[in-house]
Amino acid sequence: MRTLHLAHLYPAEMSVYGDRGNVIALRQRCAWRAITLHVTPVAPGDQVDWASFDLAFFGGGQDSGQALIAHDLLERQGPGLRAALEDGLTMLAICGGYQLLGHYFLTHAGERLPGLGVLDIHTVGGKQRMIGNIVVETKLGEQTVRLVGFENHSGRTFHGSGVRPLGRVLVGYGDNGEDGRGGAVDRNIYGCYLHGSLLPKNPQLTDHLISLALKRRYGPQVGLVPLEAQLELQAQQTMLGRLLKRFA
């Protein structure tokens, strides 16, 4: 039986809008393949051996939650986490967690929160709150997938040249409501604003993240055993049908 290890960053401070469901989905789709996924919560002040992890999840939170953990993220976890991400650690970050992976987050109150700097993005708080269902079209390997989710953010995230967009926004606001970009990818780091939660609604992305982690741990020859997702895909297609009527 294969084993993977996942670090859940700051679950008490940074896990809103159903984001814990992403960890549940990863664990369950691993279990159905006889892969044991060990989940370790990372709290402020913890000593962490980042080289021991295969996956990391960083959920969303309010500005106040981000302020509580920003110093710990940079000063205590920063060096080890940066090195692990450079070495191919697979990470999914949502909303507030996504923002803190960038260079900085300038809140609507004018407070500048420095980020980890592992994604070439920065975020500026705005007065308009961008709320609603969202569809982002992306490529996962050779497969084109339309991801569904729910966004709720006032921060507007802008990309530098060092990242590529996760995908193209078909419905919703996306990262900033201006350029049609939804999320960012660099190495095995995936960040976006899709709550709801993201992975139970999109098993294709769940399996893609598990596959990346398996290949890093056990070698590029390791493939992911196919797994049925009939009910999940039916739910996904139902939402896409409702949201993409204007594309018909």
Coordinates of N, CA and C in Angstrom, one line a residue:
M1 N 0.8 -1.2 0.0 CA 0.0 0.0 0.0 C 0.9 1.3 0.0
R2 N 0.6 2.2 -0.9 CA 1.3 3.4 -0.9 C 0.8 4.4 0.1
T3 N 1.7 5.3 0.5 CA 1.3 6.3 1.5 C 1.8 7.7 1.0
L4 N 0.9 8.7 1.2 CA 1.2 10.1 1.0 C 1.0 10.9 2.3
H5 N 1.7 12.0 2.4 CA 1.6 12.9 3.5 C 1.2 14.3 3.1
L6 N 0.1 14.8 3.7 CA -0.4 16.1 3.4 C -0.3 17.1 4.6
A7 N 0.2 18.3 4.4 CA 0.2 19.3 5.4 C -1.0 20.3 5.1
H8 N -1.8 20.4 6.2 CA -3.0 21.4 6.1 C -2.6 22.6 6.8
L9 N -2.3 23.7 6.1 CA -1.8 24.9 6.7 C -2.9 25.7 7.4
Y10 N -2.7 25.9 8.7 CA -3.5 26.8 9.5 C -5.0 26.5 9.4
P11 N -5.5 25.3 9.7 CA -6.9 25.0 9.5 C -7.8 25.8 10.4
A12 N -7.4 26.2 11.5 CA -8.3 27.0 12.4 C -8.4 28.4 12.0
E13 N -7.4 29.0 11.3 CA -7.4 30.4 10.9 C -7.8 30.5 9.4
M14 N -7.5 29.5 8.6 CA -7.7 29.7 7.2 C -8.4 28.5 6.6
S15 N -9.7 28.4 6.8 CA -10.4 27.3 6.2 C -11.9 27.7 6.3
V16 N -12.3 28.5 5.3 CA -13.7 29.0 5.3 C -14.4 28.6 4.0
Y17 N -15.7 28.8 4.0 CA -16.5 28.4 2.8 C -16.4 27.0 2.3
G18 N -16.3 26.1 3.3 CA -16.2 24.7 3.0 C -14.9 24.2 2.5
D19 N -13.8 24.9 2.7 CA -12.5 24.5 2.2 C -12.0 23.2 2.7
R20 N -12.4 22.8 4.0 CA -11.9 21.6 4.5 C -12.4 20.4 3.6
G21 N -13.4 20.6 2.9 CA -13.9 19.5 2.0 C -12.8 19.1 0.9
N22 N -11.9 20.0 0.7 CA -10.8 19.7 -0.3 C -9.9 18.6 0.3
V23 N -9.6 18.7 1.6 CA -8.8 17.6 2.3 C -9.5 16.3 2.3
I24 N -10.8 16.4 2.6 CA -11.7 15.2 2.7 C -11.7 14.5 1.3
A25 N -11.8 15.3 0.2 CA -11.9 14.7 -1.1 C -10.5 14.0 -1.5
L26 N -9.4 14.7 -1.1 CA -8.1 14.1 -1.4 C -8.0 12.8 -0.6
R27 N -8.3 12.8 0.6 CA -8.2 11.6 1.4 C -9.1 10.4 0.9
Q28 N -10.3 10.7 0.5 CA -11.2 9.7 0.1 C -10.8 9.1 -1.3
R29 N -10.4 9.9 -2.2 CA -10.1 9.4 -3.5 C -8.7 8.7 -3.4
C30 N -7.9 9.0 -2.5 CA -6.7 8.2 -2.2 C -7.2 6.8 -1.6
A31 N -8.0 6.9 -0.6 CA -8.5 5.6 0.1 C -9.1 4.6 -0.9
W32 N -9.9 5.1 -1.8 CA -10.5 4.2 -2.8 C -9.5 3.6 -3.7
R33 N -8.3 4.1 -3.7 CA -7.2 3.5 -4.5 C -6.2 2.7 -3.6
A34 N -6.6 2.5 -2.4 CA -5.7 1.9 -1.4 C -4.4 2.7 -1.1
I35 N -4.5 4.0 -1.2 CA -3.4 4.9 -0.9 C -3.8 5.6 0.5
T36 N -2.9 5.4 1.4 CA -3.1 6.1 2.7 C -2.7 7.5 2.7
L37 N -3.5 8.4 3.0 CA -3.2 9.9 3.1 C -3.2 10.3 4.5
H38 N -2.0 10.6 5.0 CA -1.8 11.1 6.4 C -1.9 12.6 6.3
V39 N -2.8 13.2 7.2 CA -3.0 14.7 7.2 C -2.5 15.2 8.5
T40 N -1.6 16.2 8.4 CA -1.0 16.9 9.5 C -1.4 18.4 9.5
P41 N -2.2 18.8 10.5 CA -2.5 20.2 10.6 C -1.2 21.0 11.0
V42 N -1.0 22.2 10.4 CA 0.1 23.0 10.8 C -0.5 24.3 11.4
A43 N -0.2 24.5 12.7 CA -0.6 25.7 13.4 C 0.5 26.6 13.7
P44 N 0.2 27.9 14.0 CA 1.3 28.8 14.3 C 2.1 28.3 15.4
G45 N 3.4 28.4 15.2 CA 4.4 28.0 16.2 C 4.9 26.6 16.0
D46 N 4.3 25.8 15.1 CA 4.7 24.4 14.9 C 6.1 24.3 14.2
Q47 N 6.8 23.3 14.6 CA 8.1 23.0 13.9 C 7.7 21.9 12.8
V48 N 8.0 22.2 11.5 CA 7.6 21.3 10.5 C 8.7 20.9 9.6
D49 N 8.8 19.6 9.3 CA 9.8 19.1 8.4 C 9.1 19.0 7.0
W50 N 9.3 20.1 6.2 CA 8.5 20.2 5.0 C 9.0 19.2 3.9
A51 N 10.2 18.7 4.1 CA 10.7 17.7 3.1 C 10.0 16.4 3.3
S52 N 9.2 16.2 4.3 CA 8.5 14.9 4.6 C 7.2 14.9 3.9
F53 N 6.7 16.0 3.3 CA 5.3 16.1 2.8 C 5.3 15.9 1.3
D54 N 4.2 15.4 0.8 CA 4.0 15.2 -0.6 C 2.9 16.2 -1.2
L55 N 2.0 16.6 -0.3 CA 0.9 17.5 -0.7 C 0.8 18.6 0.4
A56 N 0.3 19.7 0.0 CA 0.0 20.8 1.0 C -1.3 21.4 0.6
F57 N -2.1 21.8 1.6 CA -3.4 22.5 1.3 C -3.4 23.8 2.2
F58 N -3.8 24.9 1.5 CA -3.8 26.2 2.2 C -5.1 26.9 1.9
G59 N -6.0 26.9 2.8 CA -7.4 27.4 2.6 C -7.5 28.9 2.7
G60 N -8.8 29.3 2.5 CA -9.1 30.8 2.5 C -9.4 31.3 3.9
G61 N -9.4 32.6 4.1 CA -9.7 33.2 5.4 C -9.9 34.7 5.2
Q62 N -10.5 35.3 6.2 CA -10.7 36.7 6.2 C -9.3 37.4 6.4
D63 N -9.4 38.7 6.1 CA -8.1 39.5 6.3 C -7.5 39.4 7.7
S64 N -8.4 39.3 8.7 CA -8.0 39.1 10.0 C -7.2 37.8 10.2
G65 N -7.8 36.7 9.6 CA -7.1 35.4 9.7 C -5.8 35.4 9.0
Q66 N -5.7 36.1 7.9 CA -4.4 36.2 7.2 C -3.4 36.9 8.0
A67 N -3.8 38.0 8.7 CA -2.9 38.8 9.5 C -2.3 38.0 10.7
L68 N -3.2 37.1 11.2 CA -2.8 36.3 12.4 C -1.6 35.3 12.0
I69 N -1.6 34.8 10.8 CA -0.7 33.8 10.5 C 0.4 34.2 9.5
A70 N 0.4 35.4 9.0 CA 1.3 35.9 8.0 C 2.7 35.8 8.5
H71 N 3.0 36.3 9.7 CA 4.3 36.3 10.3 C 4.9 34.9 10.4
D72 N 4.1 34.0 10.9 CA 4.5 32.6 11.1 C 4.8 32.0 9.8
L73 N 4.0 32.2 8.8 CA 4.2 31.7 7.4 C 5.5 32.1 6.9
L74 N 5.8 33.4 7.0 CA 7.1 33.9 6.4 C 8.3 33.5 7.2
E75 N 8.2 33.7 8.5 CA 9.4 33.6 9.4 C 9.7 32.2 9.8
R76 N 8.7 31.5 10.2 CA 8.9 30.1 10.7 C 8.9 29.1 9.6
Q77 N 7.8 29.1 8.8 CA 7.6 28.1 7.8 C 8.3 28.4 6.5
G78 N 8.5 29.7 6.2 CA 8.9 30.1 4.9 C 10.1 29.4 4.3
P79 N 11.2 29.4 5.0 CA 12.4 28.7 4.3 C 12.2 27.3 3.9
G80 N 11.6 26.5 4.8 CA 11.4 25.1 4.5 C 10.4 24.8 3.5
L81 N 9.3 25.6 3.6 CA 8.2 25.5 2.6 C 8.6 25.9 1.2
R82 N 9.4 27.0 1.1 CA 9.9 27.4 -0.2 C 10.7 26.4 -0.8
A83 N 11.6 25.8 0.0 CA 12.5 24.8 -0.5 C 11.8 23.5 -1.0
A84 N 10.7 23.2 -0.3 CA 9.9 22.0 -0.7 C 9.1 22.3 -1.9
L85 N 8.6 23.5 -2.1 CA 7.9 23.8 -3.3 C 8.8 23.9 -4.5
E86 N 10.0 24.4 -4.3 CA 11.0 24.4 -5.4 C 11.3 23.0 -5.8
D87 N 11.3 22.1 -4.8 CA 11.6 20.7 -5.1 C 10.4 19.9 -5.6
G88 N 9.3 20.5 -5.8 CA 8.1 19.8 -6.5 C 7.0 19.4 -5.6
L89 N 7.0 19.9 -4.3 CA 5.8 19.7 -3.4 C 4.6 20.2 -4.1
T90 N 3.5 19.3 -4.1 CA 2.2 19.7 -4.7 C 1.4 20.5 -3.7
M91 N 1.0 21.7 -4.1 CA 0.2 22.5 -3.2 C -1.1 23.0 -3.9
L92 N -2.2 23.0 -3.2 CA -3.4 23.7 -3.6 C -3.7 24.8 -2.6
A93 N -3.9 26.0 -3.1 CA -4.1 27.2 -2.2 C -5.4 27.9 -2.7
I94 N -6.3 28.2 -1.8 CA -7.6 28.8 -2.2 C -7.7 30.2 -1.5
C95 N -8.1 31.2 -2.3 CA -8.4 32.5 -1.9 C -7.3 33.2 -1.0
G96 N -7.6 33.3 0.3 CA -6.6 33.9 1.2 C -5.3 33.2 1.2
G97 N -5.3 31.9 1.2 CA -4.0 31.1 1.1 C -3.3 31.4 -0.3
Y98 N -4.1 31.5 -1.3 CA -3.5 31.8 -2.6 C -2.9 33.2 -2.6
Q99 N -3.5 34.2 -2.0 CA -3.0 35.5 -1.9 C -1.7 35.6 -1.2
L100 N -1.5 34.8 -0.1 CA -0.3 34.8 0.7 C 0.8 34.0 0.0
L101 N 0.6 33.3 -1.1 CA 1.7 32.7 -1.8 C 2.4 33.7 -2.8
G102 N 1.7 34.9 -2.9 CA 2.3 35.9 -3.8 C 3.3 36.8 -3.1
H103 N 3.6 37.9 -3.8 CA 4.6 38.8 -3.2 C 4.0 39.6 -2.1
Y104 N 2.8 40.1 -2.2 CA 2.2 40.8 -1.1 C 0.7 40.9 -1.3
F105 N 0.0 41.2 -0.2 CA -1.5 41.5 -0.2 C -1.7 42.9 0.4
L106 N -2.1 43.8 -0.4 CA -2.4 45.2 0.2 C -3.9 45.2 0.5
T107 N -4.3 45.2 1.8 CA -5.7 45.1 2.2 C -6.4 46.4 1.9
H108 N -7.8 46.3 1.9 CA -8.6 47.5 1.7 C -8.3 48.6 2.7
A109 N -7.8 48.2 3.9 CA -7.5 49.1 4.9 C -6.1 49.7 4.8
G110 N -5.4 49.3 3.8 CA -4.1 49.9 3.5 C -2.9 49.1 4.2
E111 N -3.2 48.0 4.8 CA -2.2 47.2 5.5 C -1.5 46.3 4.4
R112 N -0.2 46.3 4.4 CA 0.5 45.5 3.4 C 1.0 44.2 4.1
L113 N 0.5 43.1 3.7 CA 0.9 41.8 4.2 C 1.9 41.2 3.2
P114 N 3.1 41.0 3.7 CA 4.1 40.3 2.7 C 3.7 38.9 2.5
G115 N 3.9 38.4 1.3 CA 3.6 37.0 1.0 C 4.9 36.2 0.9
L116 N 4.6 34.9 0.6 CA 5.7 33.9 0.6 C 6.6 34.1 -0.7
G117 N 6.0 34.7 -1.7 CA 6.8 35.0 -2.9 C 7.0 33.8 -3.8
V118 N 6.3 32.7 -3.6 CA 6.5 31.5 -4.5 C 5.6 31.6 -5.8
L119 N 4.7 32.5 -5.8 CA 3.9 32.7 -7.1 C 4.1 34.2 -7.4
D120 N 4.3 34.4 -8.7 CA 4.6 35.8 -9.2 C 3.2 36.5 -9.4
I121 N 2.6 36.8 -8.2 CA 1.3 37.5 -8.2 C 1.4 38.5 -7.1
H122 N 0.5 39.5 -7.1 CA 0.2 40.4 -6.0 C -1.3 40.7 -5.9
T123 N -1.7 41.0 -4.8 CA -3.2 41.2 -4.6 C -3.4 42.6 -3.9
V124 N -4.5 43.3 -4.4 CA -4.9 44.6 -3.9 C -6.3 44.5 -3.5
G125 N -6.6 44.8 -2.2 CA -8.0 44.8 -1.8 C -8.8 45.9 -2.4
G126 N -10.1 45.6 -2.7 CA -11.0 46.5 -3.4 C -12.2 46.7 -2.6
K127 N -13.0 47.7 -3.1 CA -14.3 48.0 -2.4 C -15.4 47.0 -2.9
Q128 N -15.3 46.6 -4.1 CA -16.3 45.7 -4.7 C -16.0 44.2 -4.3
R129 N -17.1 43.6 -3.8 CA -16.9 42.1 -3.4 C -17.4 41.3 -4.6
M130 N -16.5 40.4 -5.0 CA -16.8 39.6 -6.2 C -17.3 38.2 -5.7
I131 N -18.6 38.0 -5.9 CA -19.3 36.9 -5.3 C -20.1 36.2 -6.4
G132 N -20.1 34.8 -6.4 CA -21.0 34.1 -7.2 C -20.3 32.8 -7.8
N133 N -21.1 32.1 -8.5 CA -20.6 30.9 -9.1 C -19.5 31.2 -10.2
I134 N -18.6 30.3 -10.4 CA -17.5 30.6 -11.3 C -17.2 29.3 -12.1
V135 N -16.9 29.5 -13.4 CA -16.4 28.4 -14.2 C -15.1 28.8 -14.8
V136 N -14.1 27.9 -14.7 CA -12.7 28.2 -15.2 C -12.4 27.0 -16.1
E137 N -12.1 27.3 -17.4 CA -11.6 26.3 -18.3 C -10.1 26.1 -18.2
T138 N -9.6 24.9 -18.0 CA -8.2 24.7 -17.8 C -7.8 23.4 -18.5
K139 N -6.5 23.2 -18.6 CA -5.9 22.0 -19.1 C -5.2 21.3 -18.0
L140 N -5.5 20.0 -17.8 CA -4.8 19.2 -16.8 C -4.2 18.1 -17.6
G141 N -2.9 18.2 -17.8 CA -2.2 17.3 -18.8 C -2.7 17.5 -20.2
E142 N -3.3 16.5 -20.8 CA -3.8 16.6 -22.1 C -5.4 16.8 -22.1
Q143 N -5.9 16.8 -20.9 CA -7.4 16.9 -20.7 C -7.8 18.3 -20.5
T144 N -8.8 18.8 -21.3 CA -9.4 20.1 -21.0 C -10.6 19.9 -20.1
V145 N -10.6 20.7 -19.0 CA -11.7 20.5 -18.0 C -12.2 21.9 -17.7
R146 N -13.6 21.9 -17.4 CA -14.2 23.1 -16.9 C -14.5 22.9 -15.5
L147 N -13.7 23.7 -14.6 CA -13.9 23.6 -13.2 C -15.0 24.5 -12.7
V148 N -15.8 24.0 -11.8 CA -16.9 24.8 -11.2 C -16.5 25.1 -9.7
G149 N -17.0 26.2 -9.3 CA -16.7 26.6 -7.9 C -17.6 27.8 -7.5
F150 N -17.3 28.4 -6.4 CA -18.0 29.6 -5.9 C -16.9 30.6 -5.3
E151 N -16.9 31.8 -5.8 CA -15.9 32.8 -5.4 C -16.6 33.8 -4.5
N152 N -15.8 34.3 -3.5 CA -16.2 35.3 -2.6 C -15.0 36.1 -2.1
H153 N -14.6 37.1 -2.8 CA -13.4 37.9 -2.5 C -13.5 39.3 -2.9
S154 N -12.8 40.2 -2.2 CA -12.7 41.6 -2.6 C -11.3 41.9 -3.1
G155 N -10.3 41.0 -2.8 CA -9.0 41.1 -3.3 C -8.9 40.9 -4.8
R156 N -8.2 41.7 -5.5 CA -7.9 41.6 -6.9 C -6.5 41.1 -7.1
T157 N -6.3 40.0 -7.7 CA -5.0 39.4 -7.9 C -4.5 39.6 -9.3
F158 N -3.3 40.1 -9.4 CA -2.7 40.3 -10.8 C -1.4 39.5 -10.9
H159 N -1.3 39.0 -12.2 CA -0.2 38.0 -12.5 C 1.0 38.8 -13.0
G160 N 2.2 38.3 -12.6 CA 3.4 38.7 -13.3 C 3.8 37.6 -14.4
S161 N 5.0 37.8 -15.0 CA 5.3 36.9 -16.1 C 5.8 35.6 -15.6
G162 N 6.0 35.4 -14.3 CA 6.5 34.1 -13.8 C 5.5 33.0 -13.5
V163 N 4.2 33.3 -13.8 CA 3.2 32.3 -13.6 C 2.4 32.2 -14.9
R164 N 1.7 31.1 -15.0 CA 0.7 31.0 -16.1 C -0.7 30.8 -15.4
P165 N -1.7 31.3 -16.1 CA -3.1 31.2 -15.5 C -3.5 29.7 -15.4
L166 N -4.2 29.4 -14.3 CA -4.8 28.1 -14.2 C -5.7 27.9 -15.3
G167 N -6.5 28.9 -15.7 CA -7.4 28.8 -16.8 C -8.1 30.1 -17.2
R168 N -9.0 29.9 -18.1 CA -9.8 31.1 -18.6 C -11.2 31.1 -18.0
V169 N -11.6 32.3 -17.5 CA -12.8 32.4 -16.8 C -14.0 32.4 -17.8
L170 N -14.9 31.5 -17.7 CA -16.1 31.5 -18.6 C -17.3 32.1 -17.9
V171 N -17.4 32.0 -16.6 CA -18.5 32.6 -15.8 C -17.9 33.1 -14.5
G172 N -18.2 34.3 -14.1 CA -17.7 34.8 -12.9 C -16.6 35.9 -13.1
Y173 N -16.0 36.3 -12.0 CA -15.0 37.4 -12.0 C -13.6 36.9 -12.2
G174 N -13.2 35.8 -11.6 CA -11.8 35.3 -11.6 C -10.9 36.1 -10.7
D175 N -9.7 36.2 -11.1 CA -8.7 36.8 -10.2 C -8.9 38.3 -9.9
N176 N -9.3 39.0 -10.9 CA -9.4 40.4 -10.7 C -10.6 41.1 -11.4
G177 N -11.4 40.3 -12.1 CA -12.6 40.8 -12.8 C -12.3 41.6 -14.1
E178 N -11.0 41.6 -14.5 CA -10.6 42.4 -15.6 C -10.1 41.6 -16.8
D179 N -9.1 40.7 -16.5 CA -8.4 40.1 -17.6 C -8.8 38.6 -18.0
G180 N -9.8 38.1 -17.3 CA -10.3 36.8 -17.7 C -9.4 35.6 -17.1
R181 N -8.5 35.9 -16.3 CA -7.7 34.9 -15.7 C -8.3 34.3 -14.4
G182 N -8.3 33.0 -14.3 CA -8.8 32.4 -13.1 C -7.7 31.5 -12.5
G183 N -7.1 31.9 -11.4 CA -6.1 31.2 -10.8 C -4.7 31.2 -11.5
A184 N -3.7 30.7 -10.8 CA -2.3 30.7 -11.3 C -1.6 29.3 -11.0
V185 N -0.7 29.0 -11.8 CA 0.1 27.7 -11.7 C 1.5 28.0 -11.9
D186 N 2.4 27.5 -11.0 CA 3.8 27.5 -11.2 C 4.4 26.2 -10.6
R187 N 5.2 25.5 -11.3 CA 5.7 24.2 -10.8 C 4.4 23.3 -10.5
N188 N 4.4 22.8 -9.2 CA 3.2 22.0 -8.8 C 2.3 22.8 -7.9
I189 N 2.4 24.1 -7.9 CA 1.6 25.0 -7.1 C 0.4 25.5 -7.9
Y190 N -0.8 25.2 -7.3 CA -2.1 25.6 -7.9 C -2.8 26.5 -6.9
G191 N -3.1 27.7 -7.4 CA -3.8 28.7 -6.6 C -5.0 29.3 -7.3
C192 N -6.1 29.5 -6.6 CA -7.3 30.1 -7.3 C -8.3 30.6 -6.2
Y193 N -9.4 31.1 -6.7 CA -10.4 31.6 -5.8 C -11.7 30.7 -5.7
L194 N -11.6 29.5 -6.2 CA -12.7 28.6 -6.2 C -12.9 27.9 -4.9
H195 N -13.9 28.4 -4.1 CA -14.4 27.8 -2.9 C -15.5 26.7 -3.3
G196 N -16.1 26.2 -2.3 CA -17.4 25.6 -2.6 C -17.7 24.2 -2.2
S197 N -16.8 23.2 -1.8 CA -15.4 23.4 -2.0 C -15.0 22.8 -3.4
L198 N -13.8 23.2 -3.8 CA -13.4 22.9 -5.2 C -13.3 21.5 -5.5
L199 N -12.5 20.7 -4.8 CA -12.2 19.3 -5.2 C -13.3 18.3 -5.2
P200 N -14.3 18.3 -4.3 CA -15.4 17.4 -4.4 C -16.2 17.7 -5.7
K201 N -16.2 18.9 -6.2 CA -17.0 19.2 -7.4 C -16.2 18.9 -8.6
N202 N -14.9 18.7 -8.5 CA -14.0 18.6 -9.7 C -13.1 17.4 -9.5
P203 N -13.5 16.2 -9.6 CA -12.6 15.1 -9.3 C -11.5 15.0 -10.3
Q204 N -11.6 15.6 -11.5 CA -10.4 15.6 -12.4 C -9.2 16.3 -11.8
L205 N -9.5 17.4 -11.1 CA -8.4 18.2 -10.5 C -7.9 17.4 -9.2
T206 N -8.8 16.8 -8.5 CA -8.4 16.0 -7.3 C -7.4 14.9 -7.8
D207 N -7.7 14.2 -8.8 CA -6.9 13.1 -9.3 C -5.6 13.6 -9.8
H208 N -5.6 14.8 -10.5 CA -4.4 15.4 -11.0 C -3.4 15.7 -9.9
L209 N -3.9 16.3 -8.8 CA -3.0 16.6 -7.7 C -2.4 15.4 -7.0
I210 N -3.3 14.3 -6.9 CA -2.8 13.1 -6.3 C -1.7 12.5 -7.2
S211 N -2.0 12.5 -8.5 CA -1.0 11.9 -9.5 C 0.4 12.7 -9.4
L212 N 0.3 14.0 -9.3 CA 1.6 14.7 -9.2 C 2.3 14.3 -7.9
A213 N 1.6 14.2 -6.8 CA 2.3 13.8 -5.6 C 2.8 12.4 -5.6
L214 N 2.1 11.5 -6.2 CA 2.6 10.1 -6.4 C 3.8 10.0 -7.2
K215 N 3.9 10.7 -8.3 CA 5.0 10.7 -9.2 C 6.3 11.2 -8.5
R216 N 6.1 12.3 -7.7 CA 7.2 12.9 -7.0 C 7.7 11.9 -5.9
R217 N 6.8 11.2 -5.2 CA 7.2 10.3 -4.1 C 7.8 9.0 -4.7
Y218 N 7.1 8.4 -5.7 CA 7.4 7.1 -6.1 C 8.0 6.9 -7.5
G219 N 8.2 8.1 -8.2 CA 8.8 8.0 -9.5 C 7.8 8.3 -10.6
P220 N 8.3 8.8 -11.8 CA 7.5 9.2 -12.9 C 6.7 8.0 -13.5
Q221 N 7.2 6.8 -13.3 CA 6.5 5.7 -13.9 C 5.2 5.3 -13.2
V222 N 5.0 5.8 -12.0 CA 3.8 5.5 -11.2 C 2.6 6.1 -11.8
G223 N 1.6 5.4 -12.3 CA 0.4 5.9 -12.8 C -0.7 5.8 -11.8
L224 N -1.8 6.6 -12.0 CA -2.9 6.6 -11.1 C -4.0 5.6 -11.6
V225 N -4.4 4.8 -10.7 CA -5.4 3.8 -11.0 C -6.7 4.5 -11.4
P226 N -7.3 4.2 -12.6 CA -8.6 4.9 -12.9 C -9.7 4.6 -11.8
L227 N -10.5 5.6 -11.6 CA -11.5 5.6 -10.5 C -12.8 6.2 -11.0
E228 N -13.9 5.6 -10.8 CA -15.2 6.1 -11.3 C -15.5 7.3 -10.5
A229 N -16.2 8.3 -11.1 CA -16.6 9.5 -10.4 C -18.0 9.9 -11.0
Q230 N -18.9 8.9 -11.2 CA -20.1 9.2 -12.0 C -21.0 10.2 -11.3
L231 N -21.2 10.1 -10.0 CA -22.1 11.1 -9.3 C -21.4 12.5 -9.3
E232 N -20.1 12.5 -9.0 CA -19.5 13.8 -9.0 C -19.5 14.5 -10.3
L233 N -19.3 13.7 -11.4 CA -19.3 14.3 -12.7 C -20.7 14.7 -13.2
Q234 N -21.7 14.0 -12.7 CA -23.1 14.3 -13.0 C -23.4 15.7 -12.4
A235 N -23.0 15.8 -11.1 CA -23.2 17.1 -10.4 C -22.5 18.2 -11.1
Q236 N -21.3 18.0 -11.5 CA -20.5 19.0 -12.2 C -21.2 19.4 -13.5
Q237 N -21.6 18.4 -14.3 CA -22.2 18.7 -15.6 C -23.6 19.5 -15.4
T238 N -24.3 19.2 -14.3 CA -25.5 19.9 -14.0 C -25.2 21.4 -13.8
M239 N -24.2 21.7 -13.0 CA -23.9 23.0 -12.8 C -23.4 23.7 -14.0
L240 N -22.6 23.0 -14.8 CA -22.1 23.6 -16.1 C -23.2 23.9 -17.0
G241 N -24.2 23.0 -17.1 CA -25.4 23.2 -17.9 C -26.2 24.5 -17.5
R242 N -26.3 24.7 -16.2 CA -27.0 25.9 -15.8 C -26.2 27.2 -16.0
L243 N -24.9 27.1 -15.8 CA -24.1 28.3 -15.8 C -23.6 28.7 -17.2
L244 N -23.6 27.8 -18.2 CA -23.0 28.0 -19.5 C -24.1 28.2 -20.6
K245 N -25.3 28.4 -20.2 CA -26.4 28.6 -21.1 C -26.1 29.6 -22.2
R246 N -25.4 30.7 -21.8 CA -25.2 31.8 -22.7 C -24.1 31.4 -23.7
F247 N -23.4 30.2 -23.5 CA -22.5 29.8 -24.5 C -23.1 28.8 -25.5
A248 N -24.4 28.4 -25.2 CA -25.0 27.4 -26.1 C -25.4 28.0 -27.4

